[in-house]
Amino acid sequence: MKATRADRGRFIISSFVFICFLCALASINEVRYDSLLKFGRCALANINMPCKLNASTSNTLLAQSSSSDDEIRILFGILTLPDQYERRHFLRLIYGTQTPVGAKVDVKFVFCNLTKEDQKVLVALEIMRYDDIIILNCQENMNKGKTYTYFSSLPEMFNDTEGPNPPYHYVMKTDDDAYFRLQSLVDSLKPLPREDLYYGYVIPCPSMDPFVHYMSGMGYLISWDIVEWIKESDIPKNQLDGPEDKIFGNWMRDGHRAKNRFNAKWSMYNFPEPPTRCTHELWPETIAVHLLKNQEKWIRTLKYFNVTDNLKPSKLYHIP
């Protein structure tokens, strides 16, 4: 009888402990559910009505989003002209069919103020449809400050207390006759610093030293802190006239900026024909090809890199 009573006591105590454990587990799950529910409500709320999350909720959400924070954010600015409608539509095909892994690449077409009535209609329609155009407050030019206006305008456009800081890790300036393979670009950036970086194809063409002169205007990339410096410093404001890529290199030299430099030669180069000291044969290690001045050069380049390999078979078309 004594053994039976002892067993019954142990059973009651064990049952009580187990019930307490279940209650604690339920409380933890309820906190997690409430946090998730509150976050969902915040996400659906009007963006002008900020949500108040407690510390534990913020920490939980921060942990859940840590993987997305590892993505490189790139603003990819293509300097062009308002009337280049066909070229923009073509480039939307080129970059819209690339999906780089490990980065968020925002491709934008950049030009100065509109001056014609048809531009005001057609460009407005493009913006409504694609939302990929930046119109700078300047008169259209190549070597009289357009590049400065581009970089110096970005902090006011994109710095947002509600968004990521910085809004972009890197900003690219390139031309509309250059073809970039975005995944190759992203892969080359992954091991590089995200501050005080100046990246591109170093000039003069035979040189491999990124500190000799400057990066070619075919396409150069800088970190966001340099973008902010361009906006605030008087050095760029006082040097606007001249070849824009060379002038940009002067800014970096005179401002003692861009201590981190990366020469992407010969993964960046001019189209192989006509041959010069800046050209290179098309090859698999390519990041960018420049001087694609006509459709024949574009097609040869795109065919070499097999850009249509992912075309899915369908009964709707037949492409031999």
CSV table of C-alpha atoms in Angstrom, one decimal:
chain,number,residue,atom,x,y,z
A,1,MET,CA,0.0,0.0,0.0
A,2,LYS,CA,2.8,2.4,0.8
A,3,ALA,CA,4.5,1.7,-2.5
A,4,THR,CA,1.2,2.4,-4.3
A,5,ARG,CA,0.7,5.7,-2.6
A,6,ALA,CA,4.3,6.7,-3.4
A,7,ASP,CA,3.8,5.8,-7.1
A,8,ARG,CA,0.6,7.8,-7.2
A,9,GLY,CA,2.4,10.9,-5.7
A,10,ARG,CA,5.1,10.7,-8.3
A,11,PHE,CA,2.5,10.4,-11.0
A,12,ILE,CA,0.7,13.5,-9.8
A,13,ILE,CA,3.9,15.6,-9.5
A,14,SER,CA,5.0,14.4,-13.0
A,15,SER,CA,1.7,15.3,-14.5
A,16,PHE,CA,1.8,18.8,-12.8
A,17,VAL,CA,5.3,19.5,-14.2
A,18,PHE,CA,4.2,18.3,-17.7
A,19,ILE,CA,1.1,20.6,-17.6
A,20,CYS,CA,3.3,23.6,-16.6
A,21,PHE,CA,5.6,22.8,-19.5
A,22,LEU,CA,2.7,22.8,-22.0
A,23,CYS,CA,1.5,26.1,-20.6
A,24,ALA,CA,4.9,27.7,-21.0
A,25,LEU,CA,5.2,26.4,-24.6
A,26,ALA,CA,1.8,27.8,-25.4
A,27,SER,CA,2.8,31.2,-24.1
A,28,ILE,CA,5.9,31.3,-26.2
A,29,ASN,CA,4.0,30.4,-29.3
A,30,GLU,CA,1.4,33.0,-28.5
A,31,VAL,CA,4.1,35.7,-28.3
A,32,ARG,CA,5.5,34.6,-31.6
A,33,TYR,CA,2.1,34.6,-33.2
A,34,ASP,CA,1.2,38.0,-31.9
A,35,SER,CA,4.5,39.4,-33.2
A,36,LEU,CA,4.0,37.9,-36.6
A,37,LEU,CA,0.4,39.1,-36.7
A,38,LYS,CA,1.4,42.6,-35.7
A,39,PHE,CA,4.1,42.6,-38.4
A,40,GLY,CA,1.6,41.5,-41.0
A,41,ARG,CA,-0.7,44.3,-40.0
A,42,CYS,CA,2.1,46.8,-40.3
A,43,ALA,CA,3.0,45.6,-43.7
A,44,LEU,CA,-0.5,46.1,-44.9
A,45,ALA,CA,-0.9,49.5,-43.2
A,46,ASN,CA,-0.6,52.8,-45.0
A,47,ILE,CA,3.1,53.6,-45.5
A,48,ASN,CA,2.4,57.0,-43.9
A,49,MET,CA,1.3,55.4,-40.7
A,50,PRO,CA,4.5,54.0,-39.0
A,51,CYS,CA,4.1,50.8,-37.0
A,52,LYS,CA,5.4,50.6,-33.5
A,53,LEU,CA,7.1,47.2,-32.8
A,54,ASN,CA,8.5,46.2,-29.4
A,55,ALA,CA,12.1,45.3,-29.0
A,56,SER,CA,11.5,41.5,-29.0
A,57,THR,CA,9.5,41.8,-32.2
A,58,SER,CA,12.1,44.0,-33.9
A,59,ASN,CA,14.9,41.5,-32.9
A,60,THR,CA,12.8,38.6,-34.3
A,61,LEU,CA,12.1,40.3,-37.6
A,62,LEU,CA,15.7,41.4,-37.9
A,63,ALA,CA,16.9,37.8,-37.5
A,64,GLN,CA,14.4,36.6,-40.1
A,65,SER,CA,15.5,39.3,-42.6
A,66,SER,CA,19.3,38.9,-42.1
A,67,SER,CA,19.7,36.8,-45.2
A,68,SER,CA,18.2,39.6,-47.4
A,69,ASP,CA,20.7,42.1,-45.8
A,70,ASP,CA,23.5,40.2,-47.4
A,71,GLU,CA,22.3,41.1,-50.9
A,72,ILE,CA,24.3,43.7,-52.7
A,73,ARG,CA,22.2,46.7,-53.7
A,74,ILE,CA,23.3,48.3,-57.0
A,75,LEU,CA,21.8,51.3,-58.8
A,76,PHE,CA,22.7,50.7,-62.5
A,77,GLY,CA,22.4,54.1,-64.2
A,78,ILE,CA,22.5,54.1,-68.1
A,79,LEU,CA,23.2,57.6,-69.3
A,80,THR,CA,21.3,58.2,-72.5
A,81,LEU,CA,19.1,60.8,-74.4
A,82,PRO,CA,15.4,61.4,-74.2
A,83,ASP,CA,14.8,60.6,-77.9
A,84,GLN,CA,16.5,57.1,-77.7
A,85,TYR,CA,13.2,55.3,-77.3
A,86,GLU,CA,14.2,52.2,-79.3
A,87,ARG,CA,17.5,51.9,-77.6
A,88,ARG,CA,15.8,51.9,-74.1
A,89,HIS,CA,13.3,49.3,-75.2
A,90,PHE,CA,16.1,47.1,-76.5
A,91,LEU,CA,18.1,47.5,-73.3
A,92,ARG,CA,15.0,46.6,-71.2
A,93,LEU,CA,15.1,43.3,-73.0
A,94,ILE,CA,18.8,42.9,-72.4
A,95,TYR,CA,18.7,43.6,-68.7
A,96,GLY,CA,15.1,42.5,-67.9
A,97,THR,CA,16.0,38.9,-68.9
A,98,GLN,CA,19.0,38.8,-66.5
A,99,THR,CA,18.3,37.7,-62.9
A,100,PRO,CA,21.5,38.0,-60.9
A,101,VAL,CA,21.7,35.9,-57.7
A,102,GLY,CA,22.9,37.7,-54.5
A,103,ALA,CA,22.1,41.2,-55.6
A,104,LYS,CA,19.3,43.6,-56.2
A,105,VAL,CA,20.1,45.6,-59.4
A,106,ASP,CA,17.9,48.5,-60.2
A,107,VAL,CA,18.4,49.5,-63.9
A,108,LYS,CA,17.6,53.2,-64.6
A,109,PHE,CA,17.8,55.3,-67.7
A,110,VAL,CA,19.2,58.7,-67.0
A,111,PHE,CA,18.9,61.9,-69.0
A,112,CYS,CA,18.4,65.7,-68.6
A,113,ASN,CA,15.2,67.8,-68.8
A,114,LEU,CA,12.8,67.1,-71.6
A,115,THR,CA,12.6,69.8,-74.3
A,116,LYS,CA,10.0,68.6,-76.9
A,117,GLU,CA,6.3,68.1,-76.7
A,118,ASP,CA,6.4,64.6,-77.9
A,119,GLN,CA,9.0,63.7,-75.2
A,120,LYS,CA,6.7,64.9,-72.5
A,121,VAL,CA,4.1,62.4,-73.7
A,122,LEU,CA,6.2,59.4,-74.7
A,123,VAL,CA,8.6,59.6,-71.8
A,124,ALA,CA,5.7,60.0,-69.4
A,125,LEU,CA,4.2,56.8,-70.8
A,126,GLU,CA,7.5,55.0,-70.4
A,127,ILE,CA,7.6,56.0,-66.8
A,128,MET,CA,4.0,54.9,-66.2
A,129,ARG,CA,4.7,51.5,-67.8
A,130,TYR,CA,8.3,50.8,-66.6
A,131,ASP,CA,9.2,53.3,-63.8
A,132,ASP,CA,12.8,53.1,-64.7
A,133,ILE,CA,13.7,56.6,-65.8
A,134,ILE,CA,15.6,59.4,-63.9
A,135,ILE,CA,15.2,62.9,-65.3
A,136,LEU,CA,17.9,65.2,-64.1
A,137,ASN,CA,17.5,69.0,-63.7
A,138,CYS,CA,20.1,69.9,-66.4
A,139,GLN,CA,20.5,70.7,-70.1
A,140,GLU,CA,21.5,67.7,-72.1
A,141,ASN,CA,25.3,67.4,-72.5
A,142,MET,CA,28.1,64.8,-72.4
A,143,ASN,CA,31.1,66.6,-71.0
A,144,LYS,CA,29.7,69.6,-69.2
A,145,GLY,CA,28.4,68.3,-65.9
A,146,LYS,CA,25.8,65.7,-66.7
A,147,THR,CA,27.7,63.0,-64.8
A,148,TYR,CA,28.1,65.4,-61.8
A,149,THR,CA,24.4,66.1,-61.8
A,150,TYR,CA,23.7,62.4,-61.9
A,151,PHE,CA,25.7,61.5,-58.9
A,152,SER,CA,25.0,64.6,-56.9
A,153,SER,CA,21.3,64.2,-57.3
A,154,LEU,CA,21.1,60.7,-56.0
A,155,PRO,CA,21.3,61.2,-52.2
A,156,GLU,CA,18.3,63.5,-52.2
A,157,MET,CA,16.4,61.1,-54.4
A,158,PHE,CA,17.1,57.9,-52.5
A,159,ASN,CA,18.1,58.6,-48.9
A,160,ASP,CA,15.0,57.6,-46.9
A,161,THR,CA,14.8,57.0,-43.2
A,162,GLU,CA,12.2,54.3,-43.8
A,163,GLY,CA,14.4,52.4,-46.3
A,164,PRO,CA,17.8,50.6,-46.0
A,165,ASN,CA,20.8,52.6,-45.2
A,166,PRO,CA,22.5,53.1,-47.5
A,167,PRO,CA,19.9,52.8,-50.2
A,168,TYR,CA,22.5,51.3,-52.5
A,169,HIS,CA,25.9,49.9,-51.8
A,170,TYR,CA,27.1,50.8,-55.2
A,171,VAL,CA,26.2,53.1,-58.1
A,172,MET,CA,27.1,52.4,-61.7
A,173,LYS,CA,27.4,55.0,-64.5
A,174,THR,CA,27.5,53.4,-67.9
A,175,ASP,CA,26.5,54.2,-71.5
A,176,ASP,CA,23.8,52.8,-73.8
A,177,ASP,CA,26.3,51.2,-76.1
A,178,ALA,CA,27.7,48.9,-73.4
A,179,TYR,CA,26.5,45.4,-72.5
A,180,PHE,CA,27.0,44.2,-68.9
A,181,ARG,CA,26.6,40.6,-67.7
A,182,LEU,CA,25.0,41.4,-64.4
A,183,GLN,CA,25.8,38.1,-62.7
A,184,SER,CA,29.5,38.4,-63.6
A,185,LEU,CA,29.4,42.0,-62.3
A,186,VAL,CA,27.8,40.9,-59.0
A,187,ASP,CA,30.2,38.0,-58.5
A,188,SER,CA,33.2,40.4,-59.0
A,189,LEU,CA,31.8,42.8,-56.4
A,190,LYS,CA,31.2,40.2,-53.6
A,191,PRO,CA,34.7,40.2,-52.1
A,192,LEU,CA,35.2,44.0,-52.5
A,193,PRO,CA,34.8,46.7,-49.9
A,194,ARG,CA,31.5,48.6,-49.8
A,195,GLU,CA,33.2,51.9,-48.9
A,196,ASP,CA,35.5,54.2,-50.8
A,197,LEU,CA,35.4,52.0,-53.8
A,198,TYR,CA,36.1,53.0,-57.4
A,199,TYR,CA,35.7,50.1,-59.9
A,200,GLY,CA,36.0,49.9,-63.7
A,201,TYR,CA,38.4,49.7,-66.7
A,202,VAL,CA,41.5,51.7,-66.1
A,203,ILE,CA,42.8,54.2,-68.6
A,204,PRO,CA,45.3,54.2,-70.3
A,205,CYS,CA,44.3,50.9,-72.1
A,206,PRO,CA,47.7,49.1,-71.6
A,207,SER,CA,47.8,49.9,-67.9
A,208,MET,CA,46.7,47.4,-65.2
A,209,ASP,CA,47.3,49.8,-62.3
A,210,PRO,CA,43.9,51.3,-61.1
A,211,PHE,CA,45.7,54.2,-59.4
A,212,VAL,CA,47.5,55.5,-62.5
A,213,HIS,CA,44.7,57.7,-64.0
A,214,TYR,CA,41.0,57.0,-64.1
A,215,MET,CA,38.3,54.5,-65.1
A,216,SER,CA,36.9,54.5,-68.6
A,217,GLY,CA,33.5,56.0,-69.2
A,218,MET,CA,32.2,52.7,-70.7
A,219,GLY,CA,31.1,52.0,-67.1
A,220,TYR,CA,32.5,52.7,-63.7
A,221,LEU,CA,31.0,52.0,-60.3
A,222,ILE,CA,31.5,53.7,-57.0
A,223,SER,CA,30.4,53.1,-53.4
A,224,TRP,CA,27.5,55.1,-51.9
A,225,ASP,CA,29.8,57.1,-49.6
A,226,ILE,CA,31.6,58.6,-52.6
A,227,VAL,CA,28.2,59.5,-54.1
A,228,GLU,CA,27.4,61.5,-50.9
A,229,TRP,CA,30.9,63.1,-51.0
A,230,ILE,CA,30.3,64.3,-54.6
A,231,LYS,CA,27.1,66.0,-53.4
A,232,GLU,CA,28.8,67.7,-50.5
A,233,SER,CA,32.3,68.5,-51.7
A,234,ASP,CA,33.3,71.7,-53.6
A,235,ILE,CA,35.9,69.8,-55.6
A,236,PRO,CA,33.5,68.3,-58.2
A,237,LYS,CA,31.5,71.5,-58.4
A,238,ASN,CA,34.5,73.4,-59.6
A,239,GLN,CA,35.6,70.8,-62.2
A,240,LEU,CA,32.8,70.1,-64.6
A,241,ASP,CA,34.1,70.7,-68.2
A,242,GLY,CA,36.0,68.1,-70.0
A,243,PRO,CA,35.9,64.3,-70.7
A,244,GLU,CA,33.6,63.1,-68.0
A,245,ASP,CA,35.5,60.0,-67.1
A,246,LYS,CA,38.8,61.8,-66.9
A,247,ILE,CA,37.2,64.7,-64.9
A,248,PHE,CA,35.8,62.1,-62.5
A,249,GLY,CA,39.2,60.7,-61.9
A,250,ASN,CA,40.5,64.1,-61.1
A,251,TRP,CA,37.8,64.5,-58.4
A,252,MET,CA,39.0,61.3,-56.8
A,253,ARG,CA,42.6,62.4,-57.0
A,254,ASP,CA,42.1,65.9,-55.7
A,255,GLY,CA,39.7,64.8,-53.0
A,256,HIS,CA,41.9,61.9,-51.8
A,257,ARG,CA,39.0,59.5,-52.3
A,258,ALA,CA,38.7,56.0,-53.7
A,259,LYS,CA,41.5,54.4,-51.7
A,260,ASN,CA,39.9,51.1,-52.7
A,261,ARG,CA,40.1,50.6,-56.5
A,262,PHE,CA,39.5,47.6,-58.7
A,263,ASN,CA,40.6,47.2,-62.3
A,264,ALA,CA,38.2,44.9,-64.1
A,265,LYS,CA,40.4,44.6,-67.2
A,266,TRP,CA,40.2,42.4,-69.2
A,267,SER,CA,36.8,41.3,-68.1
A,268,MET,CA,35.7,44.7,-69.4
A,269,TYR,CA,36.8,45.8,-72.9
A,270,ASN,CA,35.8,47.3,-76.2
A,271,PHE,CA,34.3,45.2,-78.9
A,272,PRO,CA,37.1,43.4,-80.8
A,273,GLU,CA,36.5,45.2,-84.1
A,274,PRO,CA,38.2,47.4,-85.2
A,275,PRO,CA,41.2,46.2,-83.1
A,276,THR,CA,42.8,48.8,-80.8
A,277,ARG,CA,44.8,48.7,-77.6
A,278,CYS,CA,41.5,48.8,-75.8
A,279,THR,CA,39.8,45.8,-77.5
A,280,HIS,CA,39.7,42.2,-76.6
A,281,GLU,CA,38.2,39.1,-78.1
A,282,LEU,CA,34.9,38.0,-76.7
A,283,TRP,CA,35.5,35.4,-74.0
A,284,PRO,CA,33.6,33.7,-71.1
A,285,GLU,CA,35.2,35.8,-68.3
A,286,THR,CA,33.5,38.9,-69.6
A,287,ILE,CA,31.7,41.5,-67.4
A,288,ALA,CA,31.1,44.2,-70.0
A,289,VAL,CA,31.6,44.8,-73.7
A,290,HIS,CA,31.7,48.4,-74.9
A,291,LEU,CA,31.2,50.2,-78.2
A,292,LEU,CA,28.3,48.2,-79.5
A,293,LYS,CA,27.4,50.9,-82.0
A,294,ASN,CA,25.1,48.9,-84.3
A,295,GLN,CA,22.8,45.9,-84.2
A,296,GLU,CA,25.3,43.6,-85.9
A,297,LYS,CA,27.7,44.0,-83.0
A,298,TRP,CA,25.0,43.6,-80.4
A,299,ILE,CA,23.7,40.4,-82.1
A,300,ARG,CA,27.3,38.9,-82.3
A,301,THR,CA,27.8,39.7,-78.7
A,302,LEU,CA,24.5,38.3,-77.5
A,303,LYS,CA,24.9,35.1,-79.6
A,304,TYR,CA,28.3,34.5,-78.2
A,305,PHE,CA,27.0,34.6,-74.6
A,306,ASN,CA,24.0,32.4,-75.5
A,307,VAL,CA,21.5,34.8,-74.0
A,308,THR,CA,18.5,32.9,-75.4
A,309,ASP,CA,19.4,29.5,-74.0
A,310,ASN,CA,16.7,29.7,-71.4
A,311,LEU,CA,13.9,30.1,-73.9
A,312,LYS,CA,11.2,27.6,-73.0
A,313,PRO,CA,9.7,25.4,-75.7
A,314,SER,CA,6.1,26.2,-76.6
A,315,LYS,CA,3.5,25.4,-79.2
A,316,LEU,CA,3.1,29.2,-79.7
A,317,TYR,CA,6.3,29.7,-81.6
A,318,HIS,CA,9.1,28.0,-83.5
A,319,ILE,CA,12.6,29.4,-83.5
A,320,PRO,CA,15.1,27.2,-85.2
